[in-house]
Short mmCIF file of C-alpha atoms and ligand atoms in Angstrom, two decimals:
data_model
loop_
_atom_site.label_atom_id
_atom_site.label_comp_id
_atom_site.label_asym_id
_atom_site.label_seq_id
_atom_site.Cartn_x
_atom_site.Cartn_y
_atom_site.Cartn_z
CA UNK A 1 -93.80 68.24 -90.96
CA UNK A 2 -94.68 66.07 -87.92
CA UNK A 3 -96.62 67.73 -85.16
CA UNK A 4 -95.31 67.00 -81.67
CA UNK A 5 -97.60 64.57 -79.86
CA UNK A 6 -98.99 65.54 -76.46
CA UNK A 7 -96.46 63.12 -74.97
CA UNK A 8 -93.43 64.86 -76.31
CA UNK A 9 -93.29 66.73 -73.02
CA UNK A 10 -93.47 63.58 -70.88
CA UNK A 11 -92.02 60.88 -73.05
CA UNK A 12 -89.96 62.73 -75.62
CA UNK A 13 -92.15 60.98 -78.18
CA UNK A 14 -92.26 62.35 -81.70
CA UNK A 15 -95.23 60.37 -82.96
CA UNK A 16 -93.11 57.21 -83.09
CA UNK A 17 -95.48 55.51 -80.67
CA UNK A 18 -98.46 53.66 -82.15
CA UNK A 19 -101.74 55.56 -81.79
CA UNK A 20 -103.21 52.86 -79.56
CA UNK A 21 -100.27 53.20 -77.17
CA UNK A 22 -100.56 57.00 -77.21
CA UNK A 23 -104.24 56.75 -76.38
CA UNK A 24 -103.58 54.23 -73.60
CA UNK A 25 -100.98 56.51 -72.09
CA UNK A 26 -103.31 59.53 -72.27
CA UNK A 27 -106.07 57.54 -70.60
CA UNK A 28 -103.65 56.21 -67.98
CA UNK A 29 -102.52 59.75 -67.12
CA UNK A 30 -106.11 61.03 -66.90
CA UNK A 31 -107.01 57.95 -64.88
CA UNK A 32 -104.23 58.42 -62.31
CA UNK A 33 -104.95 62.16 -61.93
CA UNK A 34 -108.72 61.63 -61.69
CA UNK A 35 -108.32 58.77 -59.19
CA UNK A 36 -106.06 60.89 -56.98
CA UNK A 37 -108.45 63.86 -57.04
CA UNK A 38 -111.49 61.61 -56.50
CA UNK A 39 -109.70 59.78 -53.66
CA UNK A 40 -108.90 63.00 -51.82
CA UNK A 41 -112.42 64.40 -52.35
CA UNK A 42 -114.07 61.15 -51.26
CA UNK A 43 -111.87 61.02 -48.17
CA UNK A 44 -112.90 64.56 -47.22
CA UNK A 45 -116.61 63.94 -47.93
CA UNK A 46 -116.75 60.58 -46.12
CA UNK A 47 -114.82 61.97 -43.12
CA UNK A 48 -117.25 64.88 -42.82
CA UNK A 49 -120.20 62.48 -43.11
CA UNK A 50 -118.75 60.13 -40.47
CA UNK A 51 -118.11 63.02 -38.05
CA UNK A 52 -121.65 64.35 -38.58
CA UNK A 53 -123.06 60.87 -37.99
CA UNK A 54 -121.05 60.40 -34.78
CA UNK A 55 -122.07 63.86 -33.56
CA UNK A 56 -125.77 63.20 -34.34
CA UNK A 57 -125.67 59.84 -32.61
CA UNK A 58 -124.04 61.27 -29.45
CA UNK A 59 -126.40 64.22 -29.38
CA UNK A 60 -129.47 62.00 -29.76
CA UNK A 61 -128.21 59.80 -26.97
CA UNK A 62 -127.64 62.76 -24.68
CA UNK A 63 -131.09 64.23 -25.45
CA UNK A 64 -132.75 60.86 -24.72
CA UNK A 65 -131.08 60.72 -21.30
CA UNK A 66 -132.16 64.31 -20.58
CA UNK A 67 -135.73 63.31 -21.47
CA UNK A 68 -135.58 60.38 -19.02
CA UNK A 69 -134.32 62.76 -16.31
CA UNK A 70 -137.13 65.20 -17.06
CA UNK A 71 -139.79 62.47 -16.99
CA UNK A 72 -138.55 61.23 -13.61
CA UNK A 73 -138.42 64.72 -12.18
CA UNK A 74 -141.91 65.65 -13.31
CA UNK A 75 -143.89 62.42 -13.13
CA UNK A 76 -142.15 59.81 -10.98
CA UNK A 77 -140.59 61.93 -8.24
CA UNK A 78 -143.88 63.46 -6.97
CA UNK A 79 -145.28 59.95 -6.46
CA UNK A 80 -142.23 58.28 -4.93
CA UNK A 81 -140.75 61.15 -2.89
CA UNK A 82 -143.37 60.90 -0.06
CA UNK A 83 -142.40 57.23 0.42
CA UNK A 84 -138.81 58.29 1.03
CA UNK A 85 -139.87 60.82 3.65
CA UNK A 86 -141.81 58.20 5.62
CA UNK A 87 -140.03 54.92 5.28
CA UNK A 88 -136.68 53.61 6.33
CA UNK A 89 -136.02 52.24 2.85
CA UNK A 90 -134.86 54.74 0.22
CA UNK A 91 -136.51 54.42 -3.20
CA UNK A 92 -133.92 55.66 -5.72
CA UNK A 93 -136.59 55.57 -8.46
CA UNK A 94 -137.48 59.11 -7.34
CA UNK A 95 -134.02 60.35 -8.37
CA UNK A 96 -133.65 61.64 -11.99
CA UNK A 97 -129.99 60.64 -12.09
CA UNK A 98 -130.80 57.11 -10.96
CA UNK A 99 -133.53 56.82 -13.65
CA UNK A 100 -131.17 57.99 -16.41
CA UNK A 101 -128.32 55.68 -15.44
CA UNK A 102 -130.72 52.72 -14.97
CA UNK A 103 -132.40 53.24 -18.37
CA UNK A 104 -128.95 53.42 -19.83
CA UNK A 105 -127.82 50.15 -18.24
CA UNK A 106 -130.84 48.39 -19.83
CA UNK A 107 -129.97 49.94 -23.18
CA UNK A 108 -126.44 48.71 -22.78
CA UNK A 109 -127.58 45.10 -22.30
CA UNK A 110 -128.48 45.27 -26.01
CA UNK A 111 -125.30 44.16 -27.82
CA UNK A 112 -125.73 46.98 -30.35
CA UNK A 113 -125.04 49.52 -27.58
CA UNK A 114 -122.53 47.54 -25.55
CA UNK A 115 -119.70 49.97 -26.08
CA UNK A 116 -121.76 53.11 -25.46
CA UNK A 117 -121.57 54.82 -22.11
CA UNK A 118 -123.53 57.41 -20.17
CA UNK A 119 -122.10 59.00 -17.06
CA UNK A 120 -123.21 61.65 -14.64
CA UNK A 121 -119.67 62.31 -13.57
CA UNK A 122 -119.66 64.35 -10.37
CA UNK A 123 -116.82 65.75 -8.27
CA UNK A 124 -118.58 65.04 -4.95
CA UNK A 125 -121.19 62.36 -5.75
CA UNK A 126 -123.93 60.79 -3.64
CA UNK A 127 -123.31 57.41 -5.25
CA UNK A 128 -119.57 56.79 -5.45
CA UNK A 129 -119.90 55.06 -8.82
CA UNK A 130 -120.62 58.54 -10.21
CA UNK A 131 -117.23 59.88 -9.05
CA UNK A 132 -115.50 61.67 -11.94
CA UNK A 133 -112.24 60.07 -13.11
CA UNK A 134 -109.20 62.10 -14.18
CA UNK A 135 -110.39 63.06 -17.66
CA UNK A 136 -113.98 63.58 -16.50
CA UNK A 137 -112.74 65.90 -13.75
CA UNK A 138 -110.97 67.98 -16.41
CA UNK A 139 -114.25 68.26 -18.34
CA UNK A 140 -116.19 69.32 -15.21
CA UNK A 141 -113.47 71.82 -14.31
CA UNK A 142 -113.66 73.29 -17.84
CA UNK A 143 -117.42 73.86 -17.37
CA UNK A 144 -116.83 75.40 -13.93
CA UNK A 145 -114.15 77.72 -15.32
CA UNK A 146 -116.39 78.97 -18.14
CA UNK A 147 -120.06 78.97 -17.09
CA UNK A 148 -121.11 80.10 -20.59
CA UNK A 149 -119.86 76.80 -22.02
CA UNK A 150 -122.93 74.71 -22.93
CA UNK A 151 -121.35 71.64 -24.48
CA UNK A 152 -117.94 70.06 -24.93
CA UNK A 153 -117.10 67.29 -27.36
CA UNK A 154 -114.07 65.46 -28.61
CA UNK A 155 -112.40 62.09 -28.80
CA UNK A 156 -111.21 60.02 -25.86
CA UNK A 157 -108.82 57.14 -26.29
CA UNK A 158 -109.45 54.38 -23.80
CA UNK A 159 -108.34 50.79 -23.34
CA UNK A 160 -111.14 49.53 -25.61
CA UNK A 161 -110.52 51.97 -28.45
CA UNK A 162 -111.33 55.52 -29.45
CA UNK A 163 -114.63 57.05 -28.42
CA UNK A 164 -116.37 60.29 -29.22
CA UNK A 165 -117.76 62.13 -26.22
CA UNK A 166 -120.32 64.85 -25.79
CA UNK A 167 -120.56 66.51 -22.39
CA UNK A 168 -123.03 68.97 -20.85
CA UNK A 169 -122.68 70.61 -17.46
CA UNK A 170 -124.95 69.57 -14.56
CA UNK A 171 -126.00 72.77 -12.86
CA UNK A 172 -128.18 72.92 -9.77
CA UNK A 173 -130.98 75.14 -11.02
CA UNK A 174 -133.78 74.05 -8.65
CA UNK A 175 -133.89 74.61 -4.92
CA UNK A 176 -135.69 71.25 -4.65
CA UNK A 177 -132.41 69.46 -5.51
CA UNK A 178 -130.87 70.88 -2.37
CA UNK A 179 -133.27 68.96 -0.12
CA UNK A 180 -131.10 65.88 -0.75
CA UNK A 181 -127.81 67.48 -1.80
CA UNK A 182 -127.13 70.34 0.67
CA UNK A 183 -126.78 68.94 4.21
CA UNK A 184 -127.40 65.46 5.64
CA UNK A 185 -129.88 67.03 8.11
CA UNK A 186 -132.18 68.12 5.27
CA UNK A 187 -131.98 64.85 3.34
CA UNK A 188 -134.51 62.06 3.92
CA UNK A 189 -133.29 59.72 6.65
CA UNK A 190 -133.79 56.78 4.31
CA UNK A 191 -131.28 58.32 1.87
CA UNK A 192 -128.63 58.55 4.60
CA UNK A 193 -129.15 54.86 5.44
CA UNK A 194 -128.38 53.88 1.86
CA UNK A 195 -125.75 56.43 0.83
CA UNK A 196 -124.25 57.63 4.12
CA UNK A 197 -123.78 61.24 5.15
CA UNK A 198 -120.29 61.97 4.00
CA UNK A 199 -120.67 62.53 0.27
CA UNK A 200 -123.05 64.16 -2.20
CA UNK A 201 -123.71 67.14 0.10
CA UNK A 202 -122.66 70.77 0.19
CA UNK A 203 -123.87 71.52 -3.33
CA UNK A 204 -125.05 75.12 -3.85
CA UNK A 205 -127.70 76.70 -6.04
CA UNK A 206 -126.42 77.52 -9.53
CA UNK A 207 -123.27 75.52 -8.91
CA UNK A 208 -121.92 73.19 -11.60
CA UNK A 209 -121.42 69.90 -9.75
CA UNK A 210 -120.64 67.56 -12.57
CA UNK A 211 -121.18 66.73 -16.22
CA UNK A 212 -123.35 64.40 -18.23
CA UNK A 213 -120.97 62.57 -20.52
CA UNK A 214 -122.05 60.36 -23.38
CA UNK A 215 -119.44 58.33 -25.23
CA UNK A 216 -120.05 56.46 -28.46
CA UNK A 217 -117.57 54.16 -30.19
CA UNK A 218 -116.20 55.60 -33.41
CA UNK A 219 -114.44 52.44 -34.56
CA UNK A 220 -117.54 51.04 -36.27
CA UNK A 221 -118.38 54.27 -38.07
CA UNK A 222 -114.73 54.72 -39.03
CA UNK A 223 -114.65 51.16 -40.38
CA UNK A 224 -117.82 51.79 -42.39
CA UNK A 225 -116.26 54.99 -43.76
CA UNK A 226 -113.11 53.12 -44.71
CA UNK A 227 -115.17 50.43 -46.41
CA UNK A 228 -117.18 53.00 -48.41
CA UNK A 229 -113.94 54.64 -49.50
CA UNK A 230 -112.44 51.33 -50.67
CA UNK A 231 -115.64 50.27 -52.49
CA UNK A 232 -116.10 53.64 -54.23
CA UNK A 233 -112.43 53.79 -55.25
CA UNK A 234 -112.68 50.21 -56.52
CA UNK A 235 -115.74 51.11 -58.61
CA UNK A 236 -113.94 54.14 -60.07
CA UNK A 237 -110.94 51.98 -61.01
CA UNK A 238 -113.20 49.36 -62.63
CA UNK A 239 -115.14 52.07 -64.52
CA UNK A 240 -111.94 53.69 -65.81
CA UNK A 241 -110.44 50.36 -66.83
CA UNK A 242 -113.61 49.49 -68.76
CA UNK A 243 -113.61 52.91 -70.47
CA UNK A 244 -109.93 52.39 -71.40
CA UNK A 245 -110.48 48.89 -72.79
CA UNK A 246 -113.59 49.86 -74.77
CA UNK A 247 -111.96 53.02 -76.18
CA UNK A 248 -108.95 51.04 -77.28
CA UNK A 249 -111.08 48.35 -78.91
CA UNK A 250 -113.20 50.97 -80.71
CA UNK A 251 -110.09 52.81 -81.88
CA UNK A 252 -108.61 49.59 -83.24
CA UNK A 253 -111.76 48.49 -85.02
CA UNK A 254 -112.90 51.82 -86.46
CA UNK A 255 -109.61 53.53 -87.28
CA UNK A 256 -106.42 51.52 -86.93
CA UNK A 257 -107.44 48.35 -88.73
CA UNK A 258 -108.94 50.12 -91.84
CA UNK A 259 -105.95 52.51 -91.90
CA UNK A 260 -103.47 49.64 -91.97
CA UNK A 261 -105.48 47.86 -94.66
CA UNK A 262 -105.62 51.03 -96.77
CA UNK A 263 -101.92 51.60 -96.35
CA UNK A 264 -101.19 48.06 -97.68
CA UNK A 265 -103.54 48.66 -100.60
CA UNK A 266 -101.96 52.05 -101.36
CA UNK A 267 -98.56 50.29 -101.48
CA UNK A 268 -99.97 47.73 -103.88
CA UNK A 269 -101.68 50.44 -105.95
CA UNK A 270 -98.35 52.19 -106.51
CA UNK A 271 -97.27 49.12 -108.52
CA UNK A 272 -100.46 47.64 -109.95
CA UNK A 273 -103.22 50.23 -109.53
CA UNK A 274 -105.69 48.37 -111.73
CA UNK A 275 -106.08 45.42 -109.34
CA UNK A 276 -106.66 47.41 -106.16
CA UNK A 277 -110.08 48.30 -104.75
CA UNK A 278 -110.55 50.75 -101.80
CA UNK A 279 -113.73 49.21 -100.41
CA UNK A 280 -113.66 51.59 -97.41
CA UNK A 281 -114.80 54.47 -99.68
CA UNK A 282 -118.39 53.43 -98.97
CA UNK A 283 -117.98 54.52 -95.36
CA UNK A 284 -119.51 57.92 -94.55
CA UNK A 285 -116.84 58.94 -92.04
CA UNK A 286 -113.33 60.36 -92.42
CA UNK A 287 -111.90 56.92 -93.25
CA UNK A 288 -114.37 56.84 -96.18
CA UNK A 289 -113.18 60.31 -97.22
CA UNK A 290 -109.56 59.15 -97.18
CA UNK A 291 -110.49 56.00 -99.12
CA UNK A 292 -112.29 58.10 -101.77
CA UNK A 293 -109.17 60.29 -102.14
CA UNK A 294 -107.01 57.18 -102.53
CA UNK A 295 -109.50 55.80 -105.04
CA UNK A 296 -109.29 59.02 -107.13
CA UNK A 297 -105.49 58.97 -106.92
CA UNK A 298 -105.52 55.33 -108.00
CA UNK A 299 -107.79 56.18 -111.00
CA UNK A 300 -105.39 58.98 -112.03
CA UNK A 301 -102.49 56.56 -111.71
CA UNK A 302 -104.30 53.98 -113.90
CA UNK A 303 -104.94 56.67 -116.57
CA UNK A 304 -101.36 58.00 -116.44
CA UNK A 305 -99.92 54.51 -116.73
CA UNK A 306 -102.27 53.79 -119.68
CA UNK A 307 -101.17 57.03 -121.40
CA UNK A 308 -97.51 56.13 -120.89
CA UNK A 309 -98.13 52.69 -122.36
CA UNK A 310 -100.04 54.18 -125.39
CA UNK A 311 -97.24 56.65 -126.11
CA UNK A 312 -94.66 53.91 -126.37
CA UNK A 313 -93.86 53.10 -130.02
C1 HEC B 1 -134.86 62.71 -2.96
C2 HEC B 1 -133.50 63.20 -2.88
C3 HEC B 1 -132.91 63.79 -4.13
C4 HEC B 1 -133.34 64.87 -4.85
C5 HEC B 1 -134.56 65.74 -4.61
C6 HEC B 1 -132.36 65.06 -5.90
N1 HEC B 1 -131.39 64.11 -5.81
FE1 HEC B 1 -129.80 63.96 -6.97
N2 HEC B 1 -129.34 62.20 -6.15
C7 HEC B 1 -129.95 61.65 -5.05
C8 HEC B 1 -129.45 60.33 -4.80
C9 HEC B 1 -129.86 59.40 -3.71
C10 HEC B 1 -128.47 60.08 -5.82
C11 HEC B 1 -127.70 58.80 -6.09
C12 HEC B 1 -128.54 57.95 -7.04
C13 HEC B 1 -127.83 56.68 -7.49
O1 HEC B 1 -127.70 55.75 -6.69
O2 HEC B 1 -127.48 56.64 -8.65
C14 HEC B 1 -128.45 61.29 -6.61
C15 HEC B 1 -127.59 61.47 -7.70
C16 HEC B 1 -127.47 62.64 -8.38
C17 HEC B 1 -126.47 62.88 -9.39
C18 HEC B 1 -125.39 61.90 -9.85
C19 HEC B 1 -124.16 62.09 -9.07
C20 HEC B 1 -124.25 61.54 -7.70
O3 HEC B 1 -124.35 62.38 -6.78
O4 HEC B 1 -124.27 60.30 -7.52
C21 HEC B 1 -126.67 64.13 -9.84
C22 HEC B 1 -125.85 64.84 -10.88
C23 HEC B 1 -127.81 64.66 -9.16
N3 HEC B 1 -128.27 63.73 -8.29
C24 HEC B 1 -128.33 65.91 -9.38
C25 HEC B 1 -129.55 66.29 -8.86
C26 HEC B 1 -130.25 67.46 -9.30
C27 HEC B 1 -129.75 68.43 -10.38
C28 HEC B 1 -131.40 67.50 -8.62
C29 HEC B 1 -132.52 68.50 -8.76
C30 HEC B 1 -133.16 68.54 -10.06
C31 HEC B 1 -131.42 66.34 -7.75
N4 HEC B 1 -130.28 65.65 -7.92
C32 HEC B 1 -132.44 66.07 -6.85
C33 HEC B 1 -130.95 62.26 -4.30
C34 HEC B 1 -131.68 63.32 -4.74
#
């Protein structure tokens, strides 16, 4: 009775396929299934890693800018502010926002950070270059609408590609800010000479006036993710192909070749058992076992044939 091969379901095979072909097909099926599963898993893992990397990078960037602001507020402003009160020339170095955006512009002159951006987008800014654009205004409005919101992040598609942004609200928490941002009368005269008296005023304590927005390009990280996916998938395919080739070669050498040889010898033994030798019987494995059985059968055949011959008159 022939047992149905595992392919009978897929290929309607009834063992008529050579073993090597059956093995190749099994391996091919396992290979395709494993590659699909691995591909999906790798995609998920690499995507999560890329997102985490983009988020970390944006967050680090934002924190660095906050540190620059803090340094200017605490250490530079006390030294420079008196100059602004006396002179006719305004020294913007005293302004935390100016320090942060200036440090950023130096950072950006490094080609590695060319497509990064840092903005202190404000609805009613002192320096008009800080005026919030359409999307930035939406972000600021979202912070104003929900004061408990500490951070917003997402992707922004712009002319130069897709960018990830992280935004934090700018809230006026110190009364000292209002010296320059409440009414033109309170602001240093030197500031009015440089920035005029029509914008950047009327801010109130605890009011959210704008948002710090950091954008980092995601193209590079996405490309790196894509590359990792292609390389890893390629390695998996190479590994599977090698396993398939080696398994096939081993199967041929250890099982198929000796089986075919034994089958030829068994054919020959059915006619002239005395001349046939099953050399494979010296093997310790199952092929050796089979060869020893054939050898015993051959011996019995030799004896039977001899007895038949002796009985003949
Ligand atoms: C000495 C006056 C002065 C003080 C004090 C001051 N600012 Fe400003 N602020 C300015 C000037 C001038 C600018 C524009 C700087 C530039 O050219 O980038 C500015 C810019 C800003 C900006 C960017 C948007 C814009 O208006 O251009 C924000 C946000 C801001 N300040 C918030 C604050 C906060 C918060 C404080 C308190 C911690 C503060 N400022 C204290 C003078 C001041």
